[in-house]
mmCIF file of C-alpha atoms in Angstrom:
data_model
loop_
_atom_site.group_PDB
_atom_site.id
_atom_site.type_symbol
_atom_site.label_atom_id
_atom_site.label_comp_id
_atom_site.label_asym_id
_atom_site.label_seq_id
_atom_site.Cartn_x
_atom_site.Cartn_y
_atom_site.Cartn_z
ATOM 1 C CA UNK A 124 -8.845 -19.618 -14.544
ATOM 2 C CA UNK A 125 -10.741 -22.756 -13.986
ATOM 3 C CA UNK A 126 -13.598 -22.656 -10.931
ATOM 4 C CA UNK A 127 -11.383 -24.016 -8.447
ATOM 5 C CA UNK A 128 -9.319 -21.219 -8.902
ATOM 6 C CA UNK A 129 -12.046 -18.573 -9.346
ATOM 7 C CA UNK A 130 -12.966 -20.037 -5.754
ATOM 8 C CA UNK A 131 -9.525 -19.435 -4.648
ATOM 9 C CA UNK A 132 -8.981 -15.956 -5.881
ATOM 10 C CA UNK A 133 -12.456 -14.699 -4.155
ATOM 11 C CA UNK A 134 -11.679 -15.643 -0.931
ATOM 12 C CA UNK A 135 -7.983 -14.926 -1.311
ATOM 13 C CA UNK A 136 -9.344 -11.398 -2.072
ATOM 14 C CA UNK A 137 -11.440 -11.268 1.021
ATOM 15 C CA UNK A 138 -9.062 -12.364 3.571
ATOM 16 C CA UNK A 139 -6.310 -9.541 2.121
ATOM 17 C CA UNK A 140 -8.733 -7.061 1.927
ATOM 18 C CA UNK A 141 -9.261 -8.079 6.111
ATOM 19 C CA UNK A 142 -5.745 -8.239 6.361
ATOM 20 C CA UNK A 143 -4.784 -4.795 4.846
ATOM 21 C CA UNK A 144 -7.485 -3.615 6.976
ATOM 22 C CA UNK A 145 -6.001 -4.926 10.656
ATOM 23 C CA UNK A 146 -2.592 -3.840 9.239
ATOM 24 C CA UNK A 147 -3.559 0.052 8.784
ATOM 25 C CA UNK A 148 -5.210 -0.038 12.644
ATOM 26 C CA UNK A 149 -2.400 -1.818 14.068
ATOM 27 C CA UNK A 150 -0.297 0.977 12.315
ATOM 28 C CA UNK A 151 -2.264 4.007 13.450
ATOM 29 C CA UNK A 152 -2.232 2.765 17.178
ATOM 30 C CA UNK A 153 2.022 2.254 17.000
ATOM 31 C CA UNK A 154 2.548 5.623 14.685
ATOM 32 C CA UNK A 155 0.455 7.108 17.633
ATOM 33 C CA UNK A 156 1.585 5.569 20.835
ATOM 34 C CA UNK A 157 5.323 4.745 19.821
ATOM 35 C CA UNK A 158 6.014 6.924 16.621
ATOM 36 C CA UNK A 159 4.582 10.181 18.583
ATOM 37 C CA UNK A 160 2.355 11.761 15.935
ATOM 38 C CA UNK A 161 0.188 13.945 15.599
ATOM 39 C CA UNK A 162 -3.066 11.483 15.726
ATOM 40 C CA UNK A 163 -4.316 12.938 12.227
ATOM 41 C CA UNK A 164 -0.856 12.045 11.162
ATOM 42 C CA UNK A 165 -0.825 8.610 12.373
ATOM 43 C CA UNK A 166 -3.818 7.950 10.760
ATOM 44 C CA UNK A 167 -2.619 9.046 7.250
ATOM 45 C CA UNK A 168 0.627 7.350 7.808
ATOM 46 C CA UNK A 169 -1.489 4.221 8.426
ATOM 47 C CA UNK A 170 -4.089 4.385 5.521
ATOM 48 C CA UNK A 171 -0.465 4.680 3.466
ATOM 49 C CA UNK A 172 0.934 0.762 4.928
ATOM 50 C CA UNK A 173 -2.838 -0.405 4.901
ATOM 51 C CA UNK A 174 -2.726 0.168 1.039
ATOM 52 C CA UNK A 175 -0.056 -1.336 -1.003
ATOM 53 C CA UNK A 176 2.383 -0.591 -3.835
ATOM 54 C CA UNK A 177 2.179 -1.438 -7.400
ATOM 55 C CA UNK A 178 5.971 -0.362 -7.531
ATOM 56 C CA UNK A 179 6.970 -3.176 -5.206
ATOM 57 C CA UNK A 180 4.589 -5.708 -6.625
ATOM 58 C CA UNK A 181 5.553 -6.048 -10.216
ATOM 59 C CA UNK A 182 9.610 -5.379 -8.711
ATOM 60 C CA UNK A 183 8.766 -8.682 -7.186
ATOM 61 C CA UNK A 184 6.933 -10.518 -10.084
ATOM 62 C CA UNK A 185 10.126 -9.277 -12.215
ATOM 63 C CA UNK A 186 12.517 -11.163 -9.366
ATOM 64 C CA UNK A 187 9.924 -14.183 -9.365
ATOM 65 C CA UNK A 188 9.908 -14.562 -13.288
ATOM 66 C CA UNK A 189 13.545 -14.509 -13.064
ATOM 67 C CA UNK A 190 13.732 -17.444 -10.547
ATOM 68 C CA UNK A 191 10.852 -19.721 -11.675
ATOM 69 C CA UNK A 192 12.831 -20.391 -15.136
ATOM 70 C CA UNK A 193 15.119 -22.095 -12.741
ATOM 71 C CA UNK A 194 13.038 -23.580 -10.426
ATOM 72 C CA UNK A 195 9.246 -24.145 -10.764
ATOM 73 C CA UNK A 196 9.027 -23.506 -7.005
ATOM 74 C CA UNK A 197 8.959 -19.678 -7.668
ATOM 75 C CA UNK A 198 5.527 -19.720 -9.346
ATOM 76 C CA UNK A 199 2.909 -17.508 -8.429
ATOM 77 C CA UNK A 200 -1.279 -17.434 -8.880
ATOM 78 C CA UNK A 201 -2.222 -16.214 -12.331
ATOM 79 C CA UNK A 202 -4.527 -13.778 -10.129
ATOM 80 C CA UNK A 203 -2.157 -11.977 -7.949
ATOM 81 C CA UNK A 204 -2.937 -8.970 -9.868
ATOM 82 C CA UNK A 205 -6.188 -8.266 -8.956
ATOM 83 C CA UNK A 206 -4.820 -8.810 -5.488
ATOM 84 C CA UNK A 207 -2.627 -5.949 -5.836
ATOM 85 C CA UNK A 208 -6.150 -3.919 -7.104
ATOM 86 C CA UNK A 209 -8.255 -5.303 -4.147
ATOM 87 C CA UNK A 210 -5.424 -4.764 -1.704
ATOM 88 C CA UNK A 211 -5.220 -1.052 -2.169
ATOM 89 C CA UNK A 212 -8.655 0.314 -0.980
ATOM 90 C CA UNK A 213 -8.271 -0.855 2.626
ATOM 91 C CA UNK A 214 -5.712 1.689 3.630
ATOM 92 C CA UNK A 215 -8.021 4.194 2.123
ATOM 93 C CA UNK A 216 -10.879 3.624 3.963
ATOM 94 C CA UNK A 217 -8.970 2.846 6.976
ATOM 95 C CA UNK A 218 -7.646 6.659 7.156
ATOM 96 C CA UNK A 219 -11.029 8.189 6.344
ATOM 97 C CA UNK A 220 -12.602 6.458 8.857
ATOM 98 C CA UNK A 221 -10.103 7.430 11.298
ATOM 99 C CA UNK A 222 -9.760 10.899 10.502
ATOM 100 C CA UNK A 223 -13.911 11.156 10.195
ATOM 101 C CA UNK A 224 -13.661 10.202 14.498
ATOM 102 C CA UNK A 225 -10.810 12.657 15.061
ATOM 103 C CA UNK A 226 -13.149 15.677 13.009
ATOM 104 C CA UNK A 227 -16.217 14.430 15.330
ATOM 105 C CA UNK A 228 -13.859 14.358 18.322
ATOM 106 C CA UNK A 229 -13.199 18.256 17.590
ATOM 107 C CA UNK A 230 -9.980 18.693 15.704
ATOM 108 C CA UNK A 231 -8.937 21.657 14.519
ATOM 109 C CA UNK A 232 -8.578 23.695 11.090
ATOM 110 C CA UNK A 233 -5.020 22.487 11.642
ATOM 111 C CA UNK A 234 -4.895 19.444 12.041
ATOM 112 C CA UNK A 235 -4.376 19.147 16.085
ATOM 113 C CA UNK A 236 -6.711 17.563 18.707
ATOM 114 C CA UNK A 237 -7.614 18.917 21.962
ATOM 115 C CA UNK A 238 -4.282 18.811 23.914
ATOM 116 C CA UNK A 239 -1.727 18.179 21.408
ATOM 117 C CA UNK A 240 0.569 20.922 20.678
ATOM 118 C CA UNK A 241 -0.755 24.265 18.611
ATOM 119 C CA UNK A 242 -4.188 23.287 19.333
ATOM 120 C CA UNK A 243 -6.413 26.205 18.009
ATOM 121 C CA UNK A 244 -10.295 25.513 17.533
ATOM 122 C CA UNK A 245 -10.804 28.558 15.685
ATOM 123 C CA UNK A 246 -11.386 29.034 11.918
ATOM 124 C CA UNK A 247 -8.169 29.104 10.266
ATOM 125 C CA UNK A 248 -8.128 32.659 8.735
ATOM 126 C CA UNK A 249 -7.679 32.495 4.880
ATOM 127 C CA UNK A 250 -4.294 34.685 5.077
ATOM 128 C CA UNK A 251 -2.655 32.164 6.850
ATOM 129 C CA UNK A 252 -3.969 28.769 4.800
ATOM 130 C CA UNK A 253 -1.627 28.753 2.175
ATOM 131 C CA UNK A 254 1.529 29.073 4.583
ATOM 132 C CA UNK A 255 -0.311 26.517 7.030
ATOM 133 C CA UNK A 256 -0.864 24.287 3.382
ATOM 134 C CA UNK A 257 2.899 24.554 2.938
ATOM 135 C CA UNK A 258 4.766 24.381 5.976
ATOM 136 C CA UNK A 259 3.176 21.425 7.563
ATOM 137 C CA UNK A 260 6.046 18.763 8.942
ATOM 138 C CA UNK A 261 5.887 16.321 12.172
ATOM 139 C CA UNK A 262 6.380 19.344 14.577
ATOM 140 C CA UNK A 263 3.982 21.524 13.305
ATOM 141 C CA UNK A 264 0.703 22.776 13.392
ATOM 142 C CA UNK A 265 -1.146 20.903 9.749
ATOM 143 C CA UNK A 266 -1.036 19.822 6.248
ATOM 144 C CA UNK A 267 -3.523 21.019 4.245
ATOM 145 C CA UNK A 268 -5.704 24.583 2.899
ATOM 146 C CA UNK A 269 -8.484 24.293 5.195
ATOM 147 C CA UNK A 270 -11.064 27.013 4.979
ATOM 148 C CA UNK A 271 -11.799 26.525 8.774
ATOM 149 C CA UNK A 272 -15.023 23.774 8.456
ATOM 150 C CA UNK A 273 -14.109 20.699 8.829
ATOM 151 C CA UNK A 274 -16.906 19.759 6.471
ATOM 152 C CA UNK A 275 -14.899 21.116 3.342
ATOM 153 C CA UNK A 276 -11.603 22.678 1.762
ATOM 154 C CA UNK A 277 -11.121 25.502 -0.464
ATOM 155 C CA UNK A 278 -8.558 25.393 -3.058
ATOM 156 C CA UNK A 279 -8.197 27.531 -6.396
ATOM 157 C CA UNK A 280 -11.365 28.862 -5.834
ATOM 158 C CA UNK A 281 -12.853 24.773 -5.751
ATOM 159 C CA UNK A 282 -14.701 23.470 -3.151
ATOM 160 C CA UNK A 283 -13.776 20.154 -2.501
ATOM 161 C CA UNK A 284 -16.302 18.053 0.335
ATOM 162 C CA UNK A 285 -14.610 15.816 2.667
ATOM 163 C CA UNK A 286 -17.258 14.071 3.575
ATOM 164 C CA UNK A 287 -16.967 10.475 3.876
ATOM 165 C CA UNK A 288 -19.905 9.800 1.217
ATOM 166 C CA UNK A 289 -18.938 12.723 -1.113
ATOM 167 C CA UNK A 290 -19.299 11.339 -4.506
ATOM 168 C CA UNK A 291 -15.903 12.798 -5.695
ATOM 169 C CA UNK A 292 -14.391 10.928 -2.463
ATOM 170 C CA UNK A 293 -15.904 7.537 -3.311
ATOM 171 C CA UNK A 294 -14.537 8.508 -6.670
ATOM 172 C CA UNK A 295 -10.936 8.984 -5.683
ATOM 173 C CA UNK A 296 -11.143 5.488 -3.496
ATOM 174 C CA UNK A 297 -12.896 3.062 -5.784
ATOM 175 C CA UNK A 298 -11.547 4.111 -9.270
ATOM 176 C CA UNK A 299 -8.285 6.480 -8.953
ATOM 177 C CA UNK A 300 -6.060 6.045 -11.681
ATOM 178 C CA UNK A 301 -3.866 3.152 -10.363
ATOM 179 C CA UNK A 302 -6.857 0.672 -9.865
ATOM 180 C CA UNK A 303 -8.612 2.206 -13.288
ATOM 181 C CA UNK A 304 -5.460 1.141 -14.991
ATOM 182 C CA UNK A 305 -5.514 -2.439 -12.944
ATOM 183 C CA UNK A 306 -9.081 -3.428 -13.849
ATOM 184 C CA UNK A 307 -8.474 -1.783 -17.321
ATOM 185 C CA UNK A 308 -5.582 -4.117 -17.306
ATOM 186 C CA UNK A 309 -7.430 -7.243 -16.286
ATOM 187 C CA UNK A 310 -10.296 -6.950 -19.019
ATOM 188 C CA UNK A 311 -7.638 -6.378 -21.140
ATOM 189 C CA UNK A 312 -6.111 -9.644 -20.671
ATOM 190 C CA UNK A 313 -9.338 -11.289 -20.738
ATOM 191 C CA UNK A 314 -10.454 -10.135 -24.107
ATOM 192 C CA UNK A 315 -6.879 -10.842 -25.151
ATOM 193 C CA UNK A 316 -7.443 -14.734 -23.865
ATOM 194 C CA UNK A 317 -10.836 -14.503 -26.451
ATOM 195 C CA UNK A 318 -8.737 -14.014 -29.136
ATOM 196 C CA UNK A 319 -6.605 -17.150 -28.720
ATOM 197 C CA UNK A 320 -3.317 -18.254 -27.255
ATOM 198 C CA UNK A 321 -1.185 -16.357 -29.771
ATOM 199 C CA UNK A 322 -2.056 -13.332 -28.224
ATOM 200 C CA UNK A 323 -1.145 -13.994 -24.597
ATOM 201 C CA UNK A 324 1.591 -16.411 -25.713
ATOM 202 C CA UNK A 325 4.406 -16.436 -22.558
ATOM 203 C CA UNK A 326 6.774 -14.325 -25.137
ATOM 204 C CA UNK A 327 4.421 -11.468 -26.311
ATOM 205 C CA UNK A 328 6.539 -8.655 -27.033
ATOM 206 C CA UNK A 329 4.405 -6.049 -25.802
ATOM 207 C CA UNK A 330 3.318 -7.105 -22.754
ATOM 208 C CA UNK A 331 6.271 -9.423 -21.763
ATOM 209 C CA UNK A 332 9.387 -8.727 -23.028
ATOM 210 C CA UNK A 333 9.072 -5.122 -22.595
ATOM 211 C CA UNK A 334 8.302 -5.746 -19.161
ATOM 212 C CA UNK A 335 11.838 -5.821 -17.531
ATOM 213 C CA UNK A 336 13.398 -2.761 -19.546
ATOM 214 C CA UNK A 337 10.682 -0.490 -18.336
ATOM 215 C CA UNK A 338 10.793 -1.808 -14.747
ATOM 216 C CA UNK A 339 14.474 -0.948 -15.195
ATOM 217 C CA UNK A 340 13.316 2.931 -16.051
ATOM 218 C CA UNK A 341 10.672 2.944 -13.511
ATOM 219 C CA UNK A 342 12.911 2.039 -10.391
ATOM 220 C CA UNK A 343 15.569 4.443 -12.095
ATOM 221 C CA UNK A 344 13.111 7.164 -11.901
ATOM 222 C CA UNK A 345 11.606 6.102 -7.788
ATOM 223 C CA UNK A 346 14.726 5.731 -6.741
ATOM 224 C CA UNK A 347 15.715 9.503 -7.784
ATOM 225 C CA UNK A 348 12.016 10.654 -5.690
ATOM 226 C CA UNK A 349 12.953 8.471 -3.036
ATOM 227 C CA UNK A 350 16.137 10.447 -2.496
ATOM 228 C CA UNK A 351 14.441 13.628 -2.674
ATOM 229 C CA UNK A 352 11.939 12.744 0.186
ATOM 230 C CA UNK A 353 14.611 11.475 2.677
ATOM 231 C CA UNK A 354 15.385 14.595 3.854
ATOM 232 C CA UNK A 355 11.839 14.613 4.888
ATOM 233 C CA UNK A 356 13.121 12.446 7.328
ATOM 234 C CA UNK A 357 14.998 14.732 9.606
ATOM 235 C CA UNK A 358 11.027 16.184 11.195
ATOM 236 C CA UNK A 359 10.139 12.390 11.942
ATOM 237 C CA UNK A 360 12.675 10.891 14.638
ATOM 238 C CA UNK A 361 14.425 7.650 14.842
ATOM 239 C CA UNK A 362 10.881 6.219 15.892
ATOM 240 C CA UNK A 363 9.475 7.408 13.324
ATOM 241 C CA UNK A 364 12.489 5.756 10.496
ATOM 242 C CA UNK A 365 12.340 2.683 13.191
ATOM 243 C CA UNK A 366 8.486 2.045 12.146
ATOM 244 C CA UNK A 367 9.108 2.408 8.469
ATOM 245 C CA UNK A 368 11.754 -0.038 8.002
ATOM 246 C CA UNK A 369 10.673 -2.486 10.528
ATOM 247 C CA UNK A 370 6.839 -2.445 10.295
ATOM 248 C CA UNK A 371 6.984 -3.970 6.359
ATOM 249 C CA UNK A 372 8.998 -6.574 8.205
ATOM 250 C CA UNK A 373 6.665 -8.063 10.574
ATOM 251 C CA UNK A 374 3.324 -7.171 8.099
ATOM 252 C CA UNK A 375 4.817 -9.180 5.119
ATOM 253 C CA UNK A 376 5.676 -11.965 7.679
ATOM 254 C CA UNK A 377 1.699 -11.864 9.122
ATOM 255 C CA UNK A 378 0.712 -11.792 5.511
ATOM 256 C CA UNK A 379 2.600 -15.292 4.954
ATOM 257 C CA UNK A 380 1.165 -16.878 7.996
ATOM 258 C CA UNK A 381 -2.452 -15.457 6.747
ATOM 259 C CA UNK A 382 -1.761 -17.026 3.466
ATOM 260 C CA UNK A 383 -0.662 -20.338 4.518
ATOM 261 C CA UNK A 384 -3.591 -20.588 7.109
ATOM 262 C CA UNK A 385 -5.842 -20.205 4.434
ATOM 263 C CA UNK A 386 -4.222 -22.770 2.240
ATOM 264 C CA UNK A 387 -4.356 -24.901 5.601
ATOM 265 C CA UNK A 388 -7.897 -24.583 5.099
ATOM 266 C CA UNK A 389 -8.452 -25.074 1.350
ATOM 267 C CA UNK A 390 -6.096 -28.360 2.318
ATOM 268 C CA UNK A 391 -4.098 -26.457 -1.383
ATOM 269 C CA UNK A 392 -0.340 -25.701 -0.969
ATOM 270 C CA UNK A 393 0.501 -22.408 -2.579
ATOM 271 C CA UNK A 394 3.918 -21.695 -4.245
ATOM 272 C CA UNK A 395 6.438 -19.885 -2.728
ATOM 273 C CA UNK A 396 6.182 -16.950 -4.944
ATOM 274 C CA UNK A 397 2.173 -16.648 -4.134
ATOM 275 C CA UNK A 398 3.373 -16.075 -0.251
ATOM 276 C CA UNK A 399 5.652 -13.675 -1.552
ATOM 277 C CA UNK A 400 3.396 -11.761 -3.885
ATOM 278 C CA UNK A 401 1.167 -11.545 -1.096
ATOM 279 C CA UNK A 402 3.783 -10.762 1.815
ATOM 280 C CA UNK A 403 5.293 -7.627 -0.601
ATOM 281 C CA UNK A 404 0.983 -6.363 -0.519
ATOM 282 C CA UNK A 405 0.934 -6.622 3.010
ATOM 283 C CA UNK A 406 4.479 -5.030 3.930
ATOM 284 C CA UNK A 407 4.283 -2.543 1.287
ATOM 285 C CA UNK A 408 3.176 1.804 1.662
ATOM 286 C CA UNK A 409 1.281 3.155 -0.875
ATOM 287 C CA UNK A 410 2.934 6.117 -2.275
ATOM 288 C CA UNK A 411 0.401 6.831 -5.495
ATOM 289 C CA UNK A 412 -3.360 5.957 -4.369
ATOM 290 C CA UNK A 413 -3.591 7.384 -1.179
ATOM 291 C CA UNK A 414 -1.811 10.356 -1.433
ATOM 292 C CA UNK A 415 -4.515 11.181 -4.086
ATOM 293 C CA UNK A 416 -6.809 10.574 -0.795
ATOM 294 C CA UNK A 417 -5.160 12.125 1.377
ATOM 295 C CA UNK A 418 -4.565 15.753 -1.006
ATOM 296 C CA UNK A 419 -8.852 15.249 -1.692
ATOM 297 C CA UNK A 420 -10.027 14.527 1.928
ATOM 298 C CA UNK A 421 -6.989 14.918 4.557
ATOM 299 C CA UNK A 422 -5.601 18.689 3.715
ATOM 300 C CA UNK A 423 -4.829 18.858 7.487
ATOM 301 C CA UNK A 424 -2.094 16.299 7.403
ATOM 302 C CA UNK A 425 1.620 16.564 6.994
ATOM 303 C CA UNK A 426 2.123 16.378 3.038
ATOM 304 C CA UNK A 427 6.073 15.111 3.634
ATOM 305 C CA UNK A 428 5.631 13.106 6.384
ATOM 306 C CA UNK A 429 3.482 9.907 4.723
ATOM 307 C CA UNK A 430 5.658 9.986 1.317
ATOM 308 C CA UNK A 431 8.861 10.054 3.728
ATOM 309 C CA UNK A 432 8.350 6.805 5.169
ATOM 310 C CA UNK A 433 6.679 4.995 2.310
ATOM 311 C CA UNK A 434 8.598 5.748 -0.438
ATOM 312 C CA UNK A 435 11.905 6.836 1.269
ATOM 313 C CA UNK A 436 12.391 3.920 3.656
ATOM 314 C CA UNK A 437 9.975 1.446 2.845
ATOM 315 C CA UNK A 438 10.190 1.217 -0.991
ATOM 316 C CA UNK A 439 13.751 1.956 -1.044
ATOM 317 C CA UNK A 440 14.069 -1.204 1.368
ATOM 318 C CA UNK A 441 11.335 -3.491 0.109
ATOM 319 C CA UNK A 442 13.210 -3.287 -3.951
ATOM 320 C CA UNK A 443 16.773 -3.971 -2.386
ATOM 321 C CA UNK A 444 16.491 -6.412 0.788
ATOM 322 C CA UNK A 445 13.058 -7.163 1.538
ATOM 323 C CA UNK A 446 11.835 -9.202 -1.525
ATOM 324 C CA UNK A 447 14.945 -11.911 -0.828
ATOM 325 C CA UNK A 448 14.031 -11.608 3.014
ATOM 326 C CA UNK A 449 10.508 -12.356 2.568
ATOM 327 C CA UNK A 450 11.411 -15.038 0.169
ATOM 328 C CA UNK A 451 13.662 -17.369 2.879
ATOM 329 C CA UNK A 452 10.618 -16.328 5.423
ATOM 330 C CA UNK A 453 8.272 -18.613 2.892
ATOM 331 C CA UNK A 454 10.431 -21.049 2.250
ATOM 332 C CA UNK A 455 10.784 -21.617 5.964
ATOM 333 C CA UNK A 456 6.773 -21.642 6.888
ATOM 334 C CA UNK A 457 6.372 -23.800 4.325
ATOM 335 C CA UNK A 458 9.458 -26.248 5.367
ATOM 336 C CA UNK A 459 7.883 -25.828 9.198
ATOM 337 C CA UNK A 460 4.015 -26.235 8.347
ATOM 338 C CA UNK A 461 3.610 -28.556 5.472
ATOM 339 C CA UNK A 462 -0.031 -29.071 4.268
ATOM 340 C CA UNK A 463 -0.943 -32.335 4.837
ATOM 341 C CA UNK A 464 -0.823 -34.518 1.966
ATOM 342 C CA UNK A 465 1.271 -32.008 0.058
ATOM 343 C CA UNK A 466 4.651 -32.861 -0.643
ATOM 344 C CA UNK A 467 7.275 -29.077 0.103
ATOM 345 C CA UNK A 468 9.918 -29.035 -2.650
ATOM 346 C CA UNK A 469 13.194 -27.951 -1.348
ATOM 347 C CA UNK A 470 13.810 -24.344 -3.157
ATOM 348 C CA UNK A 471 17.339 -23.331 -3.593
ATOM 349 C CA UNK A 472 18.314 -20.184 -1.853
ATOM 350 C CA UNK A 473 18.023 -16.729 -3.684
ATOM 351 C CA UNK A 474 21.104 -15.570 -5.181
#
């Protein structure tokens, strides 16, 4: 990348790490006020859509690289990727902030605050935190083995610390294996580009052309668990299945206007498949990251009820209709709000 770029990519980074931010609070206030939850709930549910989904993002970049052959239009910022890695530590931090208040607030071993339903402020007894562990769904009373302090969980004779600082927490956050694998991914690229342009030539075999047969596998394969969790659907309520279809919607679509602000003020027109790239981080649920949070730090919440919506509904709809949707929605804010002195080349509809 040249330093004009560089320059580009930092503050790109900053302004979607903000956005994922605002987009896991503004879902945690709806999941609670409109979706009903349980607020512990909410706020995993919310941590999940303030993260974002590798899944989705390289579904898009294979629709993208099939489009920009035709038209040049469909390019996309050599550093989306690290996008995608920045991207998912918002919704993270958003839920472990949240569910640190609701702990301070006095919730209990179960996951309930002080008048919700089931509320019980005593120690959960360790008969009963197994069952509790398993039979946690939207109506019920928690989702995790809690030993009764909210300062810890025991499970298989492990103490695990939930604290917000833990080491092991910070850990799980900062270098799980999804963004391991990212940043492994990006230094191995950039070695690669050391080594000359053979090596990251636009046909490489490994890294290229395998590409699209294996994304073939791996939506096989998350479409079969997406199946499996949609009966995980029948706790939640239409409000519920309302928010996780809709909600990707209107984030991707504040994503786009986010990104083409900021190219408003670089006075740089991005291609359309940059807005898109960066709409699918912002409407997309984490479904790998976060639930590695969540089973470390969250053992109160509903296990079902966060995996239901994001990889059920939202995956399931962001693969078929939403990458085409979101792709019209840029081609229109960029027809509508042209960057002065940049010339918008008509893009032919999707097909």
């Amino acid at each position: 990348l040249s330093g004009e770029e560089l320059m580009h990519a930092g503050g790109f980074m900053l302004i979607g790490f903000i956005t994922n931010t605002i987009i896991g609070c503004i879902s945690y206030l709806v999941l609670k006020n409109f979706a009903k939850l349980r607020q512990i709930d909410a706020a995993t549910v919310a941590g999940y859509y303030g993260s974002d989904s590798a899944g989705t993002f390289v579904t898009c970049k294979g629709v993208l690289d099939g489009k920009k052959g035709l038209d040049p239009s469909y390019n996309y910022a050599a550093y989306m990727p690290v996008m995608l890695a920045v991207m998912e530590i918002p919704g993270c931090l958003v839920a472990l902030m949240i569910v640190s208040s609701l702990r301070k607030k006095g919730m209990d071993p179960r996951g309930n605050m002080p008048g919700e339903p089931g509320y019980d402020p005593r120690p959960l007894p360790d008969s009963l935190a197994e069952e509790v562990g398993h039979g946690a769904d939207h109506g019920g009373h928690g989702g995790g083995h809690s030993s009764g302090r909210h300062g810890a969980t025991e499970t298989n004779g492990e103490k695990r610390f939930n604290s917000f600082i833990s080491l092991e927490l910070l850990h799980e956050v900062f270098l799980n294996p999804g963004l391991f694998l990212l940043f492994g991914g990006i230094i191995i690229g950039f070695v690669s580009q050391l080594q000359g342009s053979k090596v990251t030539q636009e046909d490489d075999k490994l890294f290229v052309q395998l590409f699209q047969g294996a994304l073939c596998l791996f939506l096989l394969e998350m479409g079969m668990t997406a199946c499996k969790r949609l009966r995980d659907l029948k706790t939640a309520g239409w409000r519920f299945v309302f928010f996780a279809l809709v909600g990707p919607n209107i984030f991707a679509t504040i994503g786009m206007f986010v990104a083409h602000g900021y190219g408003m003020l670089l006075g740089h027109q991005f291609d359309i498949g940059t807005y898109v790239l960066f709409a699918v981080l912002c409407g997309a649920a984490s479904y790998i990251a976060v639930p590695a949070v969540q089973r470390l730090a969250i053992p109160e919440a509903s296990p079902t009820l966060p995996l239901a919506a994001s990889l059920g509904v939202t995956f399931s709809y962001n693969v078929t209709m939403g990458i085409p949707v979101y792709i019209e929605i840029a081609k229109q804010i960029t027809n509508l709000l042209p960057i002065a002195g940049h010339v918008v080349e008509t893009v032919a509809p999707l097909t």
